PDB file of C-alpha atoms in Angstrom:
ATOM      1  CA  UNK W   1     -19.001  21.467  -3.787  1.00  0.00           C
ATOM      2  CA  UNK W   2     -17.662  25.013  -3.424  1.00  0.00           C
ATOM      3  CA  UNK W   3     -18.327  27.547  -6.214  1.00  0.00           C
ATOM      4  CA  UNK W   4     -15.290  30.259  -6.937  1.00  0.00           C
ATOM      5  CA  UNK W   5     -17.039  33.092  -5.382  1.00  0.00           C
ATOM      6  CA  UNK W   6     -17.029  30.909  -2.124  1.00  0.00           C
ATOM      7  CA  UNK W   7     -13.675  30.489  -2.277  1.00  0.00           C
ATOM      8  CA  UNK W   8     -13.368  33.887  -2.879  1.00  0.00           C
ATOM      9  CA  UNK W   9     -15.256  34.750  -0.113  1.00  0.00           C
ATOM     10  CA  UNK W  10     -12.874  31.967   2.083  1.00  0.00           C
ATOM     11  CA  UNK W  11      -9.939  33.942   1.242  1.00  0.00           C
ATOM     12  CA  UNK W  12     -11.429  37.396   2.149  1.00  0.00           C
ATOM     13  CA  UNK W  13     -12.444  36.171   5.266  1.00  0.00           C
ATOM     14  CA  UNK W  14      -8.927  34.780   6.000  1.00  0.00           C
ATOM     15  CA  UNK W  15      -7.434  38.066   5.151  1.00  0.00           C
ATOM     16  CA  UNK W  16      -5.732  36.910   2.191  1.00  0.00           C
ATOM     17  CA  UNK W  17      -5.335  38.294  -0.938  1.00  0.00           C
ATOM     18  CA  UNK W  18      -7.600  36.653  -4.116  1.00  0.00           C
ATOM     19  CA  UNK W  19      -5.322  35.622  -6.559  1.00  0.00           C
ATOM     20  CA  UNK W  20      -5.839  32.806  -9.677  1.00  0.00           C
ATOM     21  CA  UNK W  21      -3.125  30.503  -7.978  1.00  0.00           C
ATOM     22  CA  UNK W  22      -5.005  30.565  -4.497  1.00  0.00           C
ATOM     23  CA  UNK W  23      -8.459  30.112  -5.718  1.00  0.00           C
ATOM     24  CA  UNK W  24      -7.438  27.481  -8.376  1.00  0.00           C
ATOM     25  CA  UNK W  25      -5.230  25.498  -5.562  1.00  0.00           C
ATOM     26  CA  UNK W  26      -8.067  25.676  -2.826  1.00  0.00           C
ATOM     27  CA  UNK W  27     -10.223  24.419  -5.611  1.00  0.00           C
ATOM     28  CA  UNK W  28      -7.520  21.102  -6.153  1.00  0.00           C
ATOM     29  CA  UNK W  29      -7.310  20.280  -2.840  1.00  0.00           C
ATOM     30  CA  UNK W  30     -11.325  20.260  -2.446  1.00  0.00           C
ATOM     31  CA  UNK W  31     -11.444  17.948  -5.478  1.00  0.00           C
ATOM     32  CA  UNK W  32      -8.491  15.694  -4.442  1.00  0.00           C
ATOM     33  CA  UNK W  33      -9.137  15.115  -0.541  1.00  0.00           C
ATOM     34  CA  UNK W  34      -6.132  13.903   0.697  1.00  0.00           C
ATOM     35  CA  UNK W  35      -3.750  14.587  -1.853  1.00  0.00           C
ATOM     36  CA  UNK W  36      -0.149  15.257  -1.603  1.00  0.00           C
ATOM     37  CA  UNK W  37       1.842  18.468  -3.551  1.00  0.00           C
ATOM     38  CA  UNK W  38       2.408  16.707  -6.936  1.00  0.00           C
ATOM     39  CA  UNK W  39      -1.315  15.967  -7.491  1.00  0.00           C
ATOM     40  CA  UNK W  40      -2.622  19.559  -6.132  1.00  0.00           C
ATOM     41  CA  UNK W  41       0.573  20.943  -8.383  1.00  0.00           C
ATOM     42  CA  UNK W  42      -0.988  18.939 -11.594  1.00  0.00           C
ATOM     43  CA  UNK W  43      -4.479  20.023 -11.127  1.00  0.00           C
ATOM     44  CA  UNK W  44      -3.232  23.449 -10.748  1.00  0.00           C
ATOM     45  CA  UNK W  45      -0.892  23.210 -13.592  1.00  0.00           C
ATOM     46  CA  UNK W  46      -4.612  21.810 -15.867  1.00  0.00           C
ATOM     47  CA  UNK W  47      -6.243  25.426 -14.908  1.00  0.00           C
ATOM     48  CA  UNK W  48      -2.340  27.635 -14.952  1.00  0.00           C
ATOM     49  CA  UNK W  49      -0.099  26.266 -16.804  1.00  0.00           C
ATOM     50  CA  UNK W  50       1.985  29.154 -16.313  1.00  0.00           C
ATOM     51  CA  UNK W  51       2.102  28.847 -12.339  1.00  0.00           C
ATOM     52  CA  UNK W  52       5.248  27.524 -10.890  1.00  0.00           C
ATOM     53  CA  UNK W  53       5.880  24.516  -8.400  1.00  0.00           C
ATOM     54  CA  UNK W  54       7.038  27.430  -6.034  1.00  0.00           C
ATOM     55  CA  UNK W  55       3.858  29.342  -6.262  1.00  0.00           C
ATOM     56  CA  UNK W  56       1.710  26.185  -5.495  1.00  0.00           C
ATOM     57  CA  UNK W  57       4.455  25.666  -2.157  1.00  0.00           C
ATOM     58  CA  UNK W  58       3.471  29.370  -1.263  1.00  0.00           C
ATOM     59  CA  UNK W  59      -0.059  29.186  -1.836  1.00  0.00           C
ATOM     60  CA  UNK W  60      -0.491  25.620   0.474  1.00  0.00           C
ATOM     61  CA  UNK W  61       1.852  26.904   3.446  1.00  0.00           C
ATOM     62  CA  UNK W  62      -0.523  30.297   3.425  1.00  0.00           C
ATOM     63  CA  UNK W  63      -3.920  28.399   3.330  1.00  0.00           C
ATOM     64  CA  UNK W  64      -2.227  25.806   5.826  1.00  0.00           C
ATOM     65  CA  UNK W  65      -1.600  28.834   8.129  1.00  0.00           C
ATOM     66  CA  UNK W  66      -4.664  30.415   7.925  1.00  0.00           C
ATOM     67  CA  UNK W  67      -6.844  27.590   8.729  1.00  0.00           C
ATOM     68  CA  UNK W  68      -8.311  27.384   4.941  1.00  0.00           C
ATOM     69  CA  UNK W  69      -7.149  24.101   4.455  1.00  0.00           C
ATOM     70  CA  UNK W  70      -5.423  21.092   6.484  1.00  0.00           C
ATOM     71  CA  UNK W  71      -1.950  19.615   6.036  1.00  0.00           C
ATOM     72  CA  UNK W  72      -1.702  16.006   7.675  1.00  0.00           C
ATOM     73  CA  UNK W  73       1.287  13.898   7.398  1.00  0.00           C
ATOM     74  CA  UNK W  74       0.566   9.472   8.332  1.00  0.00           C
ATOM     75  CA  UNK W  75       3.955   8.315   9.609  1.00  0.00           C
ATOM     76  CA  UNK W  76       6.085   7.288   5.999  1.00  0.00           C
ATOM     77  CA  UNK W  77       3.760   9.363   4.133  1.00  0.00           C
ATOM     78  CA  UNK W  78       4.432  12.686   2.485  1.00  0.00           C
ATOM     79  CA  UNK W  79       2.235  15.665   3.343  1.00  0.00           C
ATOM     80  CA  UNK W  80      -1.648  15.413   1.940  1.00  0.00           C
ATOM     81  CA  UNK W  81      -3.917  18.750   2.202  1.00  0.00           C
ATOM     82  CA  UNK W  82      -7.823  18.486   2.883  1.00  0.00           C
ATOM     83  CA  UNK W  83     -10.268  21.153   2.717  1.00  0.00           C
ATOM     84  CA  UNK W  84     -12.068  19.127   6.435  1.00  0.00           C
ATOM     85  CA  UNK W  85     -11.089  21.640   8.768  1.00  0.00           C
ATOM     86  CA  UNK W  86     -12.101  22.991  12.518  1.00  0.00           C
ATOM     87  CA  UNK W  87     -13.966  19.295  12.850  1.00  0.00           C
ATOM     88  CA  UNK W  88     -11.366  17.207  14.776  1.00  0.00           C
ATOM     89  CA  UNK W  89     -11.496  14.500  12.604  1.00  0.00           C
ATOM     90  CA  UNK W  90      -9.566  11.214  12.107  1.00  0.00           C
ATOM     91  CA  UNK W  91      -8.082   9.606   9.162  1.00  0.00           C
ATOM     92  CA  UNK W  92      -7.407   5.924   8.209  1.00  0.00           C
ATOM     93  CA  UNK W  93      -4.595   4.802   6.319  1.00  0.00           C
ATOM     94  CA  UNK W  94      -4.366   2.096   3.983  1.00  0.00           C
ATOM     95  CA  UNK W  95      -1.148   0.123   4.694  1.00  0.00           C
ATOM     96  CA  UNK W  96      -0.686  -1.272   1.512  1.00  0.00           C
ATOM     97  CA  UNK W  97      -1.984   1.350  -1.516  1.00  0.00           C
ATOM     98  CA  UNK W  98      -1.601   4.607   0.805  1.00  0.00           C
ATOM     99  CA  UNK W  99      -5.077   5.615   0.459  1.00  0.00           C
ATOM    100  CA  UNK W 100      -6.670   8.150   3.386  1.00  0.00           C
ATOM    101  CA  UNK W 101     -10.159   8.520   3.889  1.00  0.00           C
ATOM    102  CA  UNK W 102     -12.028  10.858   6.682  1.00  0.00           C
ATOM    103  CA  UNK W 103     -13.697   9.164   9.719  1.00  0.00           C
ATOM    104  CA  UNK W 104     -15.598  11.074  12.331  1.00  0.00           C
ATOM    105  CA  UNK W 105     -14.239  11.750  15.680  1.00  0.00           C
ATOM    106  CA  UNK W 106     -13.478   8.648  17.968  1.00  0.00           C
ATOM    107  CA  UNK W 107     -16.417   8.852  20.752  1.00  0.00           C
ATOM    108  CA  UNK W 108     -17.791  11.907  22.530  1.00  0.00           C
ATOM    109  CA  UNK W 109     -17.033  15.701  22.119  1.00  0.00           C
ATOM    110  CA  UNK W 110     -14.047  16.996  20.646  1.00  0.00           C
ATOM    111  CA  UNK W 111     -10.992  16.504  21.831  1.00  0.00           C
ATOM    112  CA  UNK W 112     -12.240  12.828  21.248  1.00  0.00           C
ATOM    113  CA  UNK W 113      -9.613  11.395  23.735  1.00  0.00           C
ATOM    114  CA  UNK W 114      -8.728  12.369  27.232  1.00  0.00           C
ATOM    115  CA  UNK W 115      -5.060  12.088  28.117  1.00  0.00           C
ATOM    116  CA  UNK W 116      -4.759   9.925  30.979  1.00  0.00           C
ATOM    117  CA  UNK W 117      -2.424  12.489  31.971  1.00  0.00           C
ATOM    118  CA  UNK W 118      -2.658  16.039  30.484  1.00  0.00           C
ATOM    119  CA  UNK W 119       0.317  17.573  32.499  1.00  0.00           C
ATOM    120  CA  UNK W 120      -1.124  20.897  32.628  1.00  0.00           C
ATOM    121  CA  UNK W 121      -2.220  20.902  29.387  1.00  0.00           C
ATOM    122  CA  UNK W 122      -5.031  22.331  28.321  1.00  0.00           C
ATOM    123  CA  UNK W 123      -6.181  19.989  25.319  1.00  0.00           C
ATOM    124  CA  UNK W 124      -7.968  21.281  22.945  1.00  0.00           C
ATOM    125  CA  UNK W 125      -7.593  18.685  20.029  1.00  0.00           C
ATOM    126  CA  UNK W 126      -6.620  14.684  19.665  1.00  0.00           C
ATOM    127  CA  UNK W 127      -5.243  13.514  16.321  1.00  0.00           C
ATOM    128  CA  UNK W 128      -5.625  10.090  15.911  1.00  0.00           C
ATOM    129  CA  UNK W 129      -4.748   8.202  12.640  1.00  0.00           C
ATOM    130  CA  UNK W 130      -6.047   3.957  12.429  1.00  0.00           C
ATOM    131  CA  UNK W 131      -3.948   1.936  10.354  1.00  0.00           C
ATOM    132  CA  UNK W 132      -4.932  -1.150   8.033  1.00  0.00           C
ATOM    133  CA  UNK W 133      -6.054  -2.500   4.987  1.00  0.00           C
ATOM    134  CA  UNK W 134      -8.295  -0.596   2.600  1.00  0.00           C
ATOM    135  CA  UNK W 135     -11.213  -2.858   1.101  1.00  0.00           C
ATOM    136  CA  UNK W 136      -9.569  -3.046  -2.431  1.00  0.00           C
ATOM    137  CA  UNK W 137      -6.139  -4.286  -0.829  1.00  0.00           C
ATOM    138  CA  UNK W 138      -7.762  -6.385   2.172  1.00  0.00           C
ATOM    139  CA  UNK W 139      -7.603 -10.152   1.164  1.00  0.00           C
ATOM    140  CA  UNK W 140     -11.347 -11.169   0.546  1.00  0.00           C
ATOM    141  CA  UNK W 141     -12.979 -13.113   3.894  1.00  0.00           C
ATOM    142  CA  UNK W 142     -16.031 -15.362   3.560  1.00  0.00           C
ATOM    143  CA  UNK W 143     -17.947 -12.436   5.410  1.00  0.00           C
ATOM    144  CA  UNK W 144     -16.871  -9.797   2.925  1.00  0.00           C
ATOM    145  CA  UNK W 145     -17.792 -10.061  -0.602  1.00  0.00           C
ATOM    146  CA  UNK W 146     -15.569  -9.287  -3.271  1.00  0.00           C
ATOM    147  CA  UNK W 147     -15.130  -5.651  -4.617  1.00  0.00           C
TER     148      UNK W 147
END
């Protein structure tokens, strides 16, 4: 796990100015993968409890922007942040409870997929996102034992 003077150092690289709201919200969203803007907000709000909804907002679009962190958004889900970035990883999505976990990239090099079709495009990354059942919320099957 990431130390503050990495995170530190993250920022600097990314040309961004260190500041207690950015370290303490990169830190949040490397110990809640996944999580959406009231979690990060509350683990922010445990380490500031001076800093403002607003500021958290601010700090996520900036680290979203420069490549610090990772905004992904499952179809009926609000927005989650990860600190997995420049990878081209997938996610999959728990149906039921909502929970998103990492998986590797589908087969091959990245971009993963090749569009049967790229229309000029030059692809450089495939987002894919599998949809099911999580283990807790999966009904149990003779073959699976209970969790």
């Amino acid at each position: 796990m990431p130390s503050t003077p990495e995170y530190v150092e993250q920022l600097r690289t990314a040309a961004l100015r260190v500041t207690r709201p950015r370290v303490a919200v990169l830190e949040a969203v490397h110990e809640h993968p996944h999580a959406d803007t009231d979690t990060i907000f509350g683990a922010v709000r445990d380490v500031l409890p001076e800093v403002s909804r607003q500021a958290v907002y601010d700090v996520l679009h900036a680290l979203t922007s420069t490549g610090l962190i990772r905004r992904i958004q499952p179809s009926g889900f609000v927005a989650r942040y990860e600190t997995r970035v420049g990878d081209n990883h997938h996610h999959l999505v728990c149906r039921s409870c909502g929970a998103i976990t990492d998986v590797d990239c589908a087969v091959g090099d990245s971009p993963c997929l090749t569009a049967s079709d790229p229309s000029g495009f030059v692809v450089d990354e495939a987002e894919v996102v599998y949809w099911g059942l999580c283990p807790d919320c999966s009904p149990p099957s003779p073959s699976r034992p209970q969790p």
